[in-house]
Short mmCIF file of C-alpha atoms in Angstrom, two decimals:
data_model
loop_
_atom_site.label_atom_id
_atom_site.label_comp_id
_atom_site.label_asym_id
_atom_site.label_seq_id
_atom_site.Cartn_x
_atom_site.Cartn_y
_atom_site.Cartn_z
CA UNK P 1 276.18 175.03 20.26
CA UNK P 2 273.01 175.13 21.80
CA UNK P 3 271.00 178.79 22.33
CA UNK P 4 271.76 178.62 26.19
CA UNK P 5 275.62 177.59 25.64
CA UNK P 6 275.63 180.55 23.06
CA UNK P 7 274.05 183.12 25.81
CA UNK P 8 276.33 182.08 28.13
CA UNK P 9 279.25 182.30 26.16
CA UNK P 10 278.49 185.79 24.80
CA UNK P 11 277.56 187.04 28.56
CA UNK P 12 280.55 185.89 29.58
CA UNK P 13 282.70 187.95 26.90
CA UNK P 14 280.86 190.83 27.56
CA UNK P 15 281.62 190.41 31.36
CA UNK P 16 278.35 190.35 32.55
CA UNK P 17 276.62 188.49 35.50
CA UNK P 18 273.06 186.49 35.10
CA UNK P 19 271.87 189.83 37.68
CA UNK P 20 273.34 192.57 35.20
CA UNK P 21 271.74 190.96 31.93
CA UNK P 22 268.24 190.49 33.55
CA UNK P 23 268.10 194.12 34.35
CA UNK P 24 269.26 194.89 31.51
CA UNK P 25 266.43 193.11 30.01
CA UNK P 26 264.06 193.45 32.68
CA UNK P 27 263.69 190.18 33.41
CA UNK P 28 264.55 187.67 36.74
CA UNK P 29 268.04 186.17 37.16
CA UNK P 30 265.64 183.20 37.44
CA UNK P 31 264.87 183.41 33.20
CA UNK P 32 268.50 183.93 32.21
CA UNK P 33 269.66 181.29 34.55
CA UNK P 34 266.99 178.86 32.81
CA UNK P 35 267.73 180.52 29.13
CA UNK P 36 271.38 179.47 29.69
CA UNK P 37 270.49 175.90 31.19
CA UNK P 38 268.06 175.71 28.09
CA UNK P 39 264.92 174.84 29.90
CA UNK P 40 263.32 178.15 28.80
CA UNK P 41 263.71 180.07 25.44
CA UNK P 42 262.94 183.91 25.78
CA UNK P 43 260.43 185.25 23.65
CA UNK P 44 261.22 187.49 20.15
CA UNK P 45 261.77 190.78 21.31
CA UNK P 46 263.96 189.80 24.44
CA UNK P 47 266.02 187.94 21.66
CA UNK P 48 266.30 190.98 19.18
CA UNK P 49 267.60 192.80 22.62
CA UNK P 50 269.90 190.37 23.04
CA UNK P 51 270.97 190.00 19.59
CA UNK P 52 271.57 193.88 19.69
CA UNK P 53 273.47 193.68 22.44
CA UNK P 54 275.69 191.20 21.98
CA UNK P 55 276.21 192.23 18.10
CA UNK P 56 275.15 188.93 16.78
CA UNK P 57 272.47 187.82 14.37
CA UNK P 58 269.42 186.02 15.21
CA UNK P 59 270.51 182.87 13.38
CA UNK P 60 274.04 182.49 15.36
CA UNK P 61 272.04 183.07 18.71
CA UNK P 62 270.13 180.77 17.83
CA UNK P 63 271.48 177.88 16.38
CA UNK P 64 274.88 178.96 15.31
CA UNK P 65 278.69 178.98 17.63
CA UNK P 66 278.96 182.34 19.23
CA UNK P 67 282.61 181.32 20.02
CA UNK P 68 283.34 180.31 16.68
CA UNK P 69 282.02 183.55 14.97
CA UNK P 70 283.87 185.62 17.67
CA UNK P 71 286.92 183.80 16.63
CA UNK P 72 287.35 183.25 12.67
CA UNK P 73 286.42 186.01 9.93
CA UNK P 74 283.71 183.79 8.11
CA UNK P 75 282.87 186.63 5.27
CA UNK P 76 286.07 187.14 4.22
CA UNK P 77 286.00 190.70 5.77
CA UNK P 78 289.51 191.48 7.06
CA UNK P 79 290.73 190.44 3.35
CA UNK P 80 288.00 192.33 1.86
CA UNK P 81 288.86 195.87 3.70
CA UNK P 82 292.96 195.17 3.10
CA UNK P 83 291.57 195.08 -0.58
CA UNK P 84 289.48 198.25 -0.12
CA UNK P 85 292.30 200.26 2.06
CA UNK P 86 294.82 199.84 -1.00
CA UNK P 87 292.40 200.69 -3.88
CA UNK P 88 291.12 203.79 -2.67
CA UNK P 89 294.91 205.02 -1.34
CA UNK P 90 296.50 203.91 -4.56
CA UNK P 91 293.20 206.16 -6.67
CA UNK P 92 294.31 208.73 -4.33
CA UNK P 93 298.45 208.94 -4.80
CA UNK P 94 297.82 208.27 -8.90
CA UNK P 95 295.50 211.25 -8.48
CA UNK P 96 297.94 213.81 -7.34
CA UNK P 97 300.75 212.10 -9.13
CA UNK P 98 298.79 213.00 -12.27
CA UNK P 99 299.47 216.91 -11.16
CA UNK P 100 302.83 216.04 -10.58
CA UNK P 101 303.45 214.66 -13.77
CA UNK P 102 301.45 217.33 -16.13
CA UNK P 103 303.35 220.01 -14.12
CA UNK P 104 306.93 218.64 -15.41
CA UNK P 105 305.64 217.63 -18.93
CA UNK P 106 304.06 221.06 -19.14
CA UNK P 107 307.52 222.56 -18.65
CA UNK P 108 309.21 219.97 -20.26
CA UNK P 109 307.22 220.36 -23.89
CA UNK P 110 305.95 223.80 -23.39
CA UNK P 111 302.64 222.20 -24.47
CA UNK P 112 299.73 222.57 -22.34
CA UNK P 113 297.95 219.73 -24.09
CA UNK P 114 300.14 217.20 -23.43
CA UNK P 115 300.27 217.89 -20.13
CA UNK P 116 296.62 218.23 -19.90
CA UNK P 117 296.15 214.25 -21.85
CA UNK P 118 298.45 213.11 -19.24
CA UNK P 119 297.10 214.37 -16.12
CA UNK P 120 293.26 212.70 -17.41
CA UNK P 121 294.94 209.77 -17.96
CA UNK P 122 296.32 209.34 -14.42
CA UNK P 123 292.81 210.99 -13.35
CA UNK P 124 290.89 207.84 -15.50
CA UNK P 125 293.09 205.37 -14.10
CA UNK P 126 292.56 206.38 -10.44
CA UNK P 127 288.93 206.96 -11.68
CA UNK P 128 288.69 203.20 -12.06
CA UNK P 129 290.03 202.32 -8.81
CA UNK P 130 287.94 204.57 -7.06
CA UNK P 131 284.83 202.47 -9.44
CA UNK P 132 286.27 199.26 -8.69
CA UNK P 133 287.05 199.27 -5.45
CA UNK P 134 283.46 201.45 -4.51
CA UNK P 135 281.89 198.83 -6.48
CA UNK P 136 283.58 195.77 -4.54
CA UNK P 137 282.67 197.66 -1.73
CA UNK P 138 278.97 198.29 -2.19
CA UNK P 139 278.40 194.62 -3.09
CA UNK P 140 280.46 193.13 0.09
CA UNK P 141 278.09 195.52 2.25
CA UNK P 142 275.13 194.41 0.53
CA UNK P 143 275.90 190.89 1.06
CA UNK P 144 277.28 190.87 4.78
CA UNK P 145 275.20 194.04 6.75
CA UNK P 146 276.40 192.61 9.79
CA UNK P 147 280.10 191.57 10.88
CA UNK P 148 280.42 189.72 14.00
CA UNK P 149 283.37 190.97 16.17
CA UNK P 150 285.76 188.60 15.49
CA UNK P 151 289.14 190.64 15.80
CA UNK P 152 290.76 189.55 19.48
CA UNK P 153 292.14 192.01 22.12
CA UNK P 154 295.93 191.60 20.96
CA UNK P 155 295.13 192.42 17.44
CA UNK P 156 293.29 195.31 18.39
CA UNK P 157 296.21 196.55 20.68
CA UNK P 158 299.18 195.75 18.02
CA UNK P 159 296.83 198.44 16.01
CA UNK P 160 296.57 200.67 18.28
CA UNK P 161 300.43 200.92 18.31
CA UNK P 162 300.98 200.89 14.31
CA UNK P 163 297.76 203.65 13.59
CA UNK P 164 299.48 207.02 15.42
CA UNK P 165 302.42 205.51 13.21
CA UNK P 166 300.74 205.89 9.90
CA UNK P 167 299.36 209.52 10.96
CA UNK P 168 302.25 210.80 12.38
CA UNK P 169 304.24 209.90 8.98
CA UNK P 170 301.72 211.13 6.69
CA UNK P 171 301.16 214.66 8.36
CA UNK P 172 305.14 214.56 8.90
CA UNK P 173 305.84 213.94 5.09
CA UNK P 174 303.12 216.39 4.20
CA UNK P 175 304.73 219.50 5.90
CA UNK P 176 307.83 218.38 5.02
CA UNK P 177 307.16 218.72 1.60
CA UNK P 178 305.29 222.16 2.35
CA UNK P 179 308.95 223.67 4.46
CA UNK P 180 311.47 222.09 1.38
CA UNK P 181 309.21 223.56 -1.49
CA UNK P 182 308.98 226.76 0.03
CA UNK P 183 312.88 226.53 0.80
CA UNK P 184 313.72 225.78 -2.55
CA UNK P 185 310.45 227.82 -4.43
CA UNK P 186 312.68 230.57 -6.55
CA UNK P 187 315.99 228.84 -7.07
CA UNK P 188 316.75 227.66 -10.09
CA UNK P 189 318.78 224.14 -10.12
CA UNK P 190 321.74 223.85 -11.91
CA UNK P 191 321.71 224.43 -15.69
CA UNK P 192 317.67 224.25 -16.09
CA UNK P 193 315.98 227.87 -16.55
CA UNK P 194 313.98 229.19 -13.90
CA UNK P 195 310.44 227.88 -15.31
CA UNK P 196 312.05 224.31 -15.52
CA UNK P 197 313.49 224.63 -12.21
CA UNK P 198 310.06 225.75 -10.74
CA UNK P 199 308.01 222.85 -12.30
CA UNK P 200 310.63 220.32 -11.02
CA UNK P 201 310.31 221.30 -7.35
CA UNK P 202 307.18 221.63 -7.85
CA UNK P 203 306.78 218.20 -9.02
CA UNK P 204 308.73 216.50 -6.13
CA UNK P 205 306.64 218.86 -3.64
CA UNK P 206 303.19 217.08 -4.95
CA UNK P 207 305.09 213.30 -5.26
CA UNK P 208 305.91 213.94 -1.65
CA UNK P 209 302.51 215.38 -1.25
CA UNK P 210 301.22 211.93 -2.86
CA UNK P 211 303.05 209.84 0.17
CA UNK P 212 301.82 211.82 2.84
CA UNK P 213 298.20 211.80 1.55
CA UNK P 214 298.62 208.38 0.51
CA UNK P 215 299.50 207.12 4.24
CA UNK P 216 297.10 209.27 5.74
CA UNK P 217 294.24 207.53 3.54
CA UNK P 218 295.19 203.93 4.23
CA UNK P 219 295.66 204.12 7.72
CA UNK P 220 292.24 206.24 7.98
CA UNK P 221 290.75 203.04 6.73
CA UNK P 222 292.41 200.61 8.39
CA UNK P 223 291.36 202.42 11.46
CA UNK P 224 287.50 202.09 9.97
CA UNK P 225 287.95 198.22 9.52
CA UNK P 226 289.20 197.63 12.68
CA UNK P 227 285.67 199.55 14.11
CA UNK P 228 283.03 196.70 13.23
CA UNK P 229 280.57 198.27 15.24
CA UNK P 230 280.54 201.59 13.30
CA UNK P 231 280.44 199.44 10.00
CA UNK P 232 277.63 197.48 11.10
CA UNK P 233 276.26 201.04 11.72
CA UNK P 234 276.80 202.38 8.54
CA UNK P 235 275.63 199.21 6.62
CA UNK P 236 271.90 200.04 8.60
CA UNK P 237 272.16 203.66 7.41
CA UNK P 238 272.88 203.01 4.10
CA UNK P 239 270.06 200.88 3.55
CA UNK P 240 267.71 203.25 4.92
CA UNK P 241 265.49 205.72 2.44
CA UNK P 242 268.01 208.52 3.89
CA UNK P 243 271.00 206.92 2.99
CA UNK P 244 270.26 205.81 -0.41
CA UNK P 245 269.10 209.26 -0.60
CA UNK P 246 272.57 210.80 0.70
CA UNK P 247 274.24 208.40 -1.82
CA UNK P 248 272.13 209.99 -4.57
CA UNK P 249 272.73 213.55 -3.37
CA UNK P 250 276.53 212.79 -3.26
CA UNK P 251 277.14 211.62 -6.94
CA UNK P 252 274.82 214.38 -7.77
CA UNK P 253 277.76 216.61 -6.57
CA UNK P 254 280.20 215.06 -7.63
CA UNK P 255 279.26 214.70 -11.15
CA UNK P 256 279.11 218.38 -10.70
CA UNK P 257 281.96 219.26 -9.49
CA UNK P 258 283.87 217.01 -11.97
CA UNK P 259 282.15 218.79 -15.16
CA UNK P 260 282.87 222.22 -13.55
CA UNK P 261 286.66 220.84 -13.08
CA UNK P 262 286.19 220.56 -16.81
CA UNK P 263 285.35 223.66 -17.98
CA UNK P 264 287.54 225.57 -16.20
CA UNK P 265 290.39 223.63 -18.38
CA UNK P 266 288.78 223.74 -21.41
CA UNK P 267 287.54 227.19 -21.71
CA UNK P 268 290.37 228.64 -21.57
CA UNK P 269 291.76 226.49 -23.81
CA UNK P 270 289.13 227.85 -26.24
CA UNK P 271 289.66 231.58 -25.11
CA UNK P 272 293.68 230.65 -25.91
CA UNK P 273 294.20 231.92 -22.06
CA UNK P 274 297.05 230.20 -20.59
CA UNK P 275 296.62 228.23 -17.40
CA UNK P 276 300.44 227.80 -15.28
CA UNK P 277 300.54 224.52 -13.83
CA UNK P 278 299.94 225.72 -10.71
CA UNK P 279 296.62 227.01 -11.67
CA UNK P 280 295.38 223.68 -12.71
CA UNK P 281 296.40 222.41 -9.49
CA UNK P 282 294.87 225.15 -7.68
CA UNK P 283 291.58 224.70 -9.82
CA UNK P 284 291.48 221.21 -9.06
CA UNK P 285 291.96 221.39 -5.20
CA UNK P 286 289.56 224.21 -5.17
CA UNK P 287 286.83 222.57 -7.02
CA UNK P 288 286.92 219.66 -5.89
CA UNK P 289 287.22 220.57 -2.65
CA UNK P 290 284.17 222.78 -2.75
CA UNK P 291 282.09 219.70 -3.72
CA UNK P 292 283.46 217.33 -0.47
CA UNK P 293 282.10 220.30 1.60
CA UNK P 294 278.78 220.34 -0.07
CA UNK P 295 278.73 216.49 0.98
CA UNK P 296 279.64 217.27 4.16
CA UNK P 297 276.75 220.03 4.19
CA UNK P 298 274.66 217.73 2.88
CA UNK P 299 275.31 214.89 5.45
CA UNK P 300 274.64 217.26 7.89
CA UNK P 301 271.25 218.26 6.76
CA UNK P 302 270.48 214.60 6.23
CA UNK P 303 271.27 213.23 9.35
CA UNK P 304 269.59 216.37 11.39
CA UNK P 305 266.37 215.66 9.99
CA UNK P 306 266.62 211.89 10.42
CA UNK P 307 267.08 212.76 13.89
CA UNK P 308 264.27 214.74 13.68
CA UNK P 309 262.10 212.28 12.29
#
Protein backbone atom coordinates (compact mmCIF):
# COMPACT_ATOMS: atom_id res chain seq x y z
CA UNK A 1 0.00 0.00 0.00
CA UNK A 2 0.91 3.29 -0.93
CA UNK A 3 1.51 6.25 2.00
CA UNK A 4 -1.88 7.95 0.93
CA UNK A 5 -3.89 4.46 0.84
CA UNK A 6 -2.22 3.86 4.33
CA UNK A 7 -3.48 7.50 5.70
CA UNK A 8 -6.62 6.89 4.52
CA UNK A 9 -7.07 3.64 5.83
CA UNK A 10 -5.85 4.50 9.35
CA UNK A 11 -8.17 7.83 9.32
CA UNK A 12 -10.80 5.89 8.52
CA UNK A 13 -10.37 3.37 11.61
CA UNK A 14 -9.91 6.04 13.79
CA UNK A 15 -13.22 7.63 12.50
CA UNK A 16 -11.98 10.72 11.50
CA UNK A 17 -12.90 13.16 8.61
CA UNK A 18 -10.10 14.88 6.15
CA UNK A 19 -11.55 18.38 8.38
CA UNK A 20 -10.89 16.69 11.92
CA UNK A 21 -7.24 15.38 10.99
CA UNK A 22 -6.13 18.76 9.44
CA UNK A 23 -6.94 20.52 12.62
CA UNK A 24 -5.64 18.21 14.34
CA UNK A 25 -2.51 18.81 12.53
CA UNK A 26 -3.00 22.26 11.67
CA UNK A 27 -3.02 21.92 8.32
CA UNK A 28 -5.87 22.48 5.21
CA UNK A 29 -8.34 19.69 4.34
CA UNK A 30 -6.72 20.67 1.00
CA UNK A 31 -3.06 18.75 2.21
CA UNK A 32 -4.73 15.66 3.66
CA UNK A 33 -7.02 15.38 0.76
CA UNK A 34 -3.75 15.50 -1.57
CA UNK A 35 -1.61 13.28 1.15
CA UNK A 36 -4.34 10.61 0.69
CA UNK A 37 -4.57 11.01 -3.25
CA UNK A 38 -0.63 10.87 -3.04
CA UNK A 39 0.14 13.98 -4.95
CA UNK A 40 1.72 15.55 -1.83
CA UNK A 41 3.82 13.86 0.97
CA UNK A 42 3.75 15.87 4.34
CA UNK A 43 6.87 16.86 5.72
CA UNK A 44 8.79 14.90 8.93
CA UNK A 45 7.28 16.25 11.82
CA UNK A 46 3.58 16.21 10.46
CA UNK A 47 4.47 12.44 9.86
CA UNK A 48 5.90 11.73 13.46
CA UNK A 49 2.30 13.42 14.48
CA UNK A 50 0.70 11.20 12.51
CA UNK A 51 2.62 8.23 13.31
CA UNK A 52 1.83 9.10 17.05
CA UNK A 53 -1.47 9.29 16.47
CA UNK A 54 -2.37 6.59 14.68
CA UNK A 55 0.13 4.21 16.81
CA UNK A 56 2.10 3.14 13.87
CA UNK A 57 5.75 3.30 12.97
CA UNK A 58 7.27 5.46 10.46
CA UNK A 59 8.20 2.55 8.20
CA UNK A 60 4.44 1.02 7.97
CA UNK A 61 3.18 4.69 7.22
CA UNK A 62 5.29 4.82 4.92
CA UNK A 63 5.74 2.03 2.86
CA UNK A 64 4.24 -0.75 4.81
CA UNK A 65 -0.01 -2.14 4.92
CA UNK A 66 -1.67 -0.30 7.71
CA UNK A 67 -4.56 -2.83 7.22
CA UNK A 68 -2.44 -5.69 7.32
CA UNK A 69 -0.57 -4.71 10.59
CA UNK A 70 -3.99 -3.78 12.16
CA UNK A 71 -5.05 -7.22 11.30
CA UNK A 72 -2.30 -10.09 11.95
CA UNK A 73 0.13 -10.16 15.13
CA UNK A 74 3.46 -9.99 13.01
CA UNK A 75 5.90 -10.16 16.30
CA UNK A 76 4.55 -12.97 17.68
CA UNK A 77 3.12 -10.85 20.61
CA UNK A 78 -0.20 -12.39 21.65
CA UNK A 79 1.88 -15.85 21.91
CA UNK A 80 4.61 -14.13 23.59
CA UNK A 81 2.36 -12.52 26.59
CA UNK A 82 0.20 -16.11 26.87
CA UNK A 83 3.88 -17.33 27.52
CA UNK A 84 4.63 -14.50 29.99
CA UNK A 85 0.97 -14.61 31.83
CA UNK A 86 1.66 -18.43 32.75
CA UNK A 87 5.34 -18.12 33.88
CA UNK A 88 5.00 -15.45 36.23
CA UNK A 89 1.41 -17.04 37.74
CA UNK A 90 2.89 -20.49 37.88
CA UNK A 91 6.44 -18.61 39.94
CA UNK A 92 3.74 -17.20 41.94
CA UNK A 93 1.36 -20.44 43.06
CA UNK A 94 4.91 -22.66 43.43
CA UNK A 95 5.85 -19.75 45.68
CA UNK A 96 3.19 -20.03 48.24
CA UNK A 97 2.84 -23.71 47.66
CA UNK A 98 6.41 -23.87 48.99
CA UNK A 99 4.79 -22.45 52.51
CA UNK A 100 2.24 -24.84 52.16
CA UNK A 101 4.35 -27.65 51.85
CA UNK A 102 7.19 -26.74 54.63
CA UNK A 103 4.21 -26.07 56.97
CA UNK A 104 2.95 -29.90 56.72
CA UNK A 105 6.53 -31.39 56.48
CA UNK A 106 7.43 -29.26 59.47
CA UNK A 107 4.67 -31.02 61.41
CA UNK A 108 5.00 -34.06 59.73
CA UNK A 109 8.99 -34.65 60.71
CA UNK A 110 9.15 -32.32 63.58
CA UNK A 111 12.27 -31.05 61.73
CA UNK A 112 12.54 -27.52 60.94
CA UNK A 113 15.26 -28.18 58.41
CA UNK A 114 13.55 -30.20 56.26
CA UNK A 115 10.93 -28.09 56.03
CA UNK A 116 13.11 -25.17 55.60
CA UNK A 117 15.23 -27.28 52.29
CA UNK A 118 11.86 -27.77 50.94
CA UNK A 119 10.28 -24.50 51.02
CA UNK A 120 13.91 -23.00 49.06
CA UNK A 121 13.48 -25.51 46.77
CA UNK A 122 9.95 -24.53 45.66
CA UNK A 123 11.30 -20.79 46.26
CA UNK A 124 14.44 -21.68 43.51
CA UNK A 125 12.17 -23.25 41.21
CA UNK A 126 9.67 -20.34 41.06
CA UNK A 127 12.93 -18.23 41.26
CA UNK A 128 13.69 -19.50 37.78
CA UNK A 129 10.45 -18.81 36.31
CA UNK A 130 10.31 -15.50 37.55
CA UNK A 131 14.31 -15.33 35.63
CA UNK A 132 13.08 -16.97 32.68
CA UNK A 133 10.14 -15.59 31.95
CA UNK A 134 11.59 -11.70 33.07
CA UNK A 135 14.32 -12.57 30.84
CA UNK A 136 12.02 -13.63 27.74
CA UNK A 137 10.34 -10.67 28.58
CA UNK A 138 13.05 -8.03 28.60
CA UNK A 139 14.42 -9.34 25.27
CA UNK A 140 10.81 -9.41 23.40
CA UNK A 141 10.53 -5.62 24.61
CA UNK A 142 13.85 -4.84 23.46
CA UNK A 143 13.25 -6.21 20.15
CA UNK A 144 9.55 -5.00 19.38
CA UNK A 145 9.16 -1.28 21.43
CA UNK A 146 6.22 -0.79 19.48
CA UNK A 147 3.07 -3.18 18.90
CA UNK A 148 0.67 -2.13 16.37
CA UNK A 149 -3.00 -2.59 17.51
CA UNK A 150 -3.85 -5.51 15.91
CA UNK A 151 -6.47 -7.14 18.40
CA UNK A 152 -10.20 -6.48 16.67
CA UNK A 153 -13.29 -5.11 18.54
CA UNK A 154 -14.86 -8.72 19.19
CA UNK A 155 -11.77 -9.97 20.77
CA UNK A 156 -11.53 -7.13 22.88
CA UNK A 157 -15.26 -7.50 23.99
CA UNK A 158 -15.13 -11.52 24.52
CA UNK A 159 -12.32 -10.14 27.16
CA UNK A 160 -14.05 -7.87 28.60
CA UNK A 161 -16.62 -10.61 29.56
CA UNK A 162 -13.97 -13.42 30.73
CA UNK A 163 -11.56 -10.60 32.91
CA UNK A 164 -14.35 -9.68 35.91
CA UNK A 165 -14.48 -13.65 35.66
CA UNK A 166 -10.92 -14.27 36.60
CA UNK A 167 -11.13 -11.46 39.47
CA UNK A 168 -14.20 -12.32 40.84
CA UNK A 169 -12.87 -16.11 41.30
CA UNK A 170 -9.60 -15.23 42.60
CA UNK A 171 -10.80 -12.69 45.37
CA UNK A 172 -13.79 -15.31 45.88
CA UNK A 173 -11.34 -18.31 46.48
CA UNK A 174 -9.10 -16.06 48.51
CA UNK A 175 -11.70 -15.23 51.29
CA UNK A 176 -12.97 -18.38 51.06
CA UNK A 177 -9.99 -19.83 52.18
CA UNK A 178 -9.62 -16.91 54.87
CA UNK A 179 -13.73 -17.84 56.41
CA UNK A 180 -12.93 -22.04 56.24
CA UNK A 181 -9.42 -21.63 57.98
CA UNK A 182 -10.69 -19.52 60.55
CA UNK A 183 -13.79 -21.99 60.86
CA UNK A 184 -11.77 -24.86 61.23
CA UNK A 185 -8.39 -22.94 63.04
CA UNK A 186 -8.49 -24.96 66.63
CA UNK A 187 -10.11 -28.25 65.78
CA UNK A 188 -8.24 -31.00 65.63
CA UNK A 189 -9.24 -33.63 62.71
CA UNK A 190 -9.80 -36.97 63.49
CA UNK A 191 -6.99 -39.03 65.06
CA UNK A 192 -4.04 -36.37 64.24
CA UNK A 193 -2.89 -34.25 67.45
CA UNK A 194 -3.70 -30.77 67.59
CA UNK A 195 -0.21 -29.44 66.07
CA UNK A 196 -0.80 -31.89 63.06
CA UNK A 197 -4.25 -30.86 62.73
CA UNK A 198 -3.21 -27.11 62.74
CA UNK A 199 -0.45 -27.48 60.04
CA UNK A 200 -2.91 -29.43 57.80
CA UNK A 201 -5.54 -26.68 57.67
CA UNK A 202 -3.15 -24.58 57.51
CA UNK A 203 -1.71 -26.09 54.53
CA UNK A 204 -5.02 -26.34 52.51
CA UNK A 205 -5.72 -22.56 53.65
CA UNK A 206 -2.33 -21.39 51.68
CA UNK A 207 -3.01 -24.18 48.55
CA UNK A 208 -6.31 -22.41 48.33
CA UNK A 209 -4.52 -19.22 48.93
CA UNK A 210 -2.17 -20.35 45.87
CA UNK A 211 -5.46 -20.54 43.42
CA UNK A 212 -6.84 -17.40 44.33
CA UNK A 213 -3.49 -15.52 43.97
CA UNK A 214 -2.69 -17.56 41.11
CA UNK A 215 -5.97 -16.37 39.07
CA UNK A 216 -5.71 -13.03 40.23
CA UNK A 217 -2.03 -12.80 38.65
CA UNK A 218 -2.86 -14.25 35.24
CA UNK A 219 -5.81 -12.44 34.56
CA UNK A 220 -3.95 -9.09 35.84
CA UNK A 221 -1.77 -9.78 32.88
CA UNK A 222 -3.89 -10.78 30.45
CA UNK A 223 -5.66 -7.59 31.12
CA UNK A 224 -1.99 -5.77 30.48
CA UNK A 225 -1.62 -7.61 27.04
CA UNK A 226 -4.76 -6.81 25.86
CA UNK A 227 -3.69 -2.75 26.60
CA UNK A 228 -1.06 -2.27 23.65
CA UNK A 229 -1.09 1.25 24.12
CA UNK A 230 0.09 1.18 27.78
CA UNK A 231 2.83 -1.43 26.63
CA UNK A 232 4.00 0.67 23.95
CA UNK A 233 4.13 3.18 26.87
CA UNK A 234 6.06 1.31 29.11
CA UNK A 235 8.53 0.00 26.42
CA UNK A 236 9.41 4.18 25.96
CA UNK A 237 9.82 4.44 29.74
CA UNK A 238 11.90 1.72 30.18
CA UNK A 239 14.34 2.77 27.77
CA UNK A 240 14.64 6.07 29.20
CA UNK A 241 17.74 7.00 31.77
CA UNK A 242 14.77 6.93 34.49
CA UNK A 243 13.63 3.68 33.80
CA UNK A 244 16.76 1.83 33.54
CA UNK A 245 17.37 3.68 36.63
CA UNK A 246 13.99 2.41 38.39
CA UNK A 247 15.00 -1.09 37.13
CA UNK A 248 18.30 -0.69 38.98
CA UNK A 249 16.71 0.73 42.13
CA UNK A 250 14.21 -2.23 42.10
CA UNK A 251 16.68 -5.26 42.12
CA UNK A 252 18.58 -3.17 44.51
CA UNK A 253 15.56 -3.89 46.84
CA UNK A 254 14.89 -6.80 46.13
CA UNK A 255 18.19 -8.35 46.57
CA UNK A 256 17.63 -6.79 49.89
CA UNK A 257 14.78 -7.86 50.94
CA UNK A 258 15.59 -11.47 49.85
CA UNK A 259 18.96 -11.55 52.08
CA UNK A 260 16.99 -10.01 55.01
CA UNK A 261 14.27 -12.95 54.30
CA UNK A 262 17.40 -14.93 54.96
CA UNK A 263 18.57 -14.03 58.05
CA UNK A 264 15.63 -13.95 59.79
CA UNK A 265 15.57 -17.97 59.09
CA UNK A 266 18.89 -18.58 59.71
CA UNK A 267 19.64 -16.73 62.81
CA UNK A 268 17.56 -18.25 64.68
CA UNK A 269 18.51 -21.31 63.53
CA UNK A 270 21.94 -20.40 64.97
CA UNK A 271 20.43 -18.92 68.28
CA UNK A 272 18.48 -22.64 68.39
CA UNK A 273 15.14 -20.30 68.64
CA UNK A 274 12.32 -22.06 67.15
CA UNK A 275 10.37 -20.46 64.34
CA UNK A 276 6.32 -22.13 64.08
CA UNK A 277 5.44 -22.39 60.62
CA UNK A 278 3.39 -19.68 60.78
CA UNK A 279 6.17 -17.41 61.62
CA UNK A 280 8.05 -18.20 58.53
CA UNK A 281 5.06 -17.42 56.65
CA UNK A 282 4.47 -14.34 58.45
CA UNK A 283 8.27 -13.36 57.98
CA UNK A 284 8.06 -13.95 54.47
CA UNK A 285 4.84 -11.92 53.67
CA UNK A 286 6.13 -9.24 55.87
CA UNK A 287 9.46 -8.88 54.31
CA UNK A 288 8.80 -9.20 51.27
CA UNK A 289 6.09 -7.19 51.30
CA UNK A 290 7.97 -4.31 52.83
CA UNK A 291 10.32 -4.36 49.80
CA UNK A 292 7.19 -4.17 46.94
CA UNK A 293 6.27 -0.97 48.91
CA UNK A 294 9.69 0.47 48.78
CA UNK A 295 9.26 -0.10 44.85
CA UNK A 296 6.21 1.39 44.88
CA UNK A 297 7.84 4.41 46.94
CA UNK A 298 10.39 4.42 44.72
CA UNK A 299 8.27 4.57 41.47
CA UNK A 300 6.67 7.28 42.91
CA UNK A 301 9.65 9.42 43.51
CA UNK A 302 10.87 8.48 40.07
CA UNK A 303 8.12 9.34 38.07
CA UNK A 304 7.42 12.80 40.15
CA UNK A 305 10.65 14.09 39.25
CA UNK A 306 10.48 12.96 35.63
CA UNK A 307 7.49 14.98 35.59
CA UNK A 308 9.31 17.54 36.98
CA UNK A 309 11.99 17.51 34.63
Amino acid sequence: MSFGENLQYLRSEAKLTQEQLAEQLEVSRQSVSKWESDTSFPEMDKLLVLCELFHCDLDTLLRGDAEASRQSDTTGYDAHMNHFSKMISAGVVLCICGLSAASLIGSLTHDDRWSGILFLLFVLASVVLFIIGGLQHKDFCENHPHIELFYDKQVLAAWRQRFPIFIASGTAVCIGAVILFVSLEGIRLGQMTRAVSESVITSGFLLLIAAGVGLLVYGGIQQSKYQVEKYNRKCAEQCSPHGRRLKHIHGAIMLIATGAFLFYWYFWKLIDAPISNHGIGFGAVLIFGFGWLLCGVANALIQKRNDKE
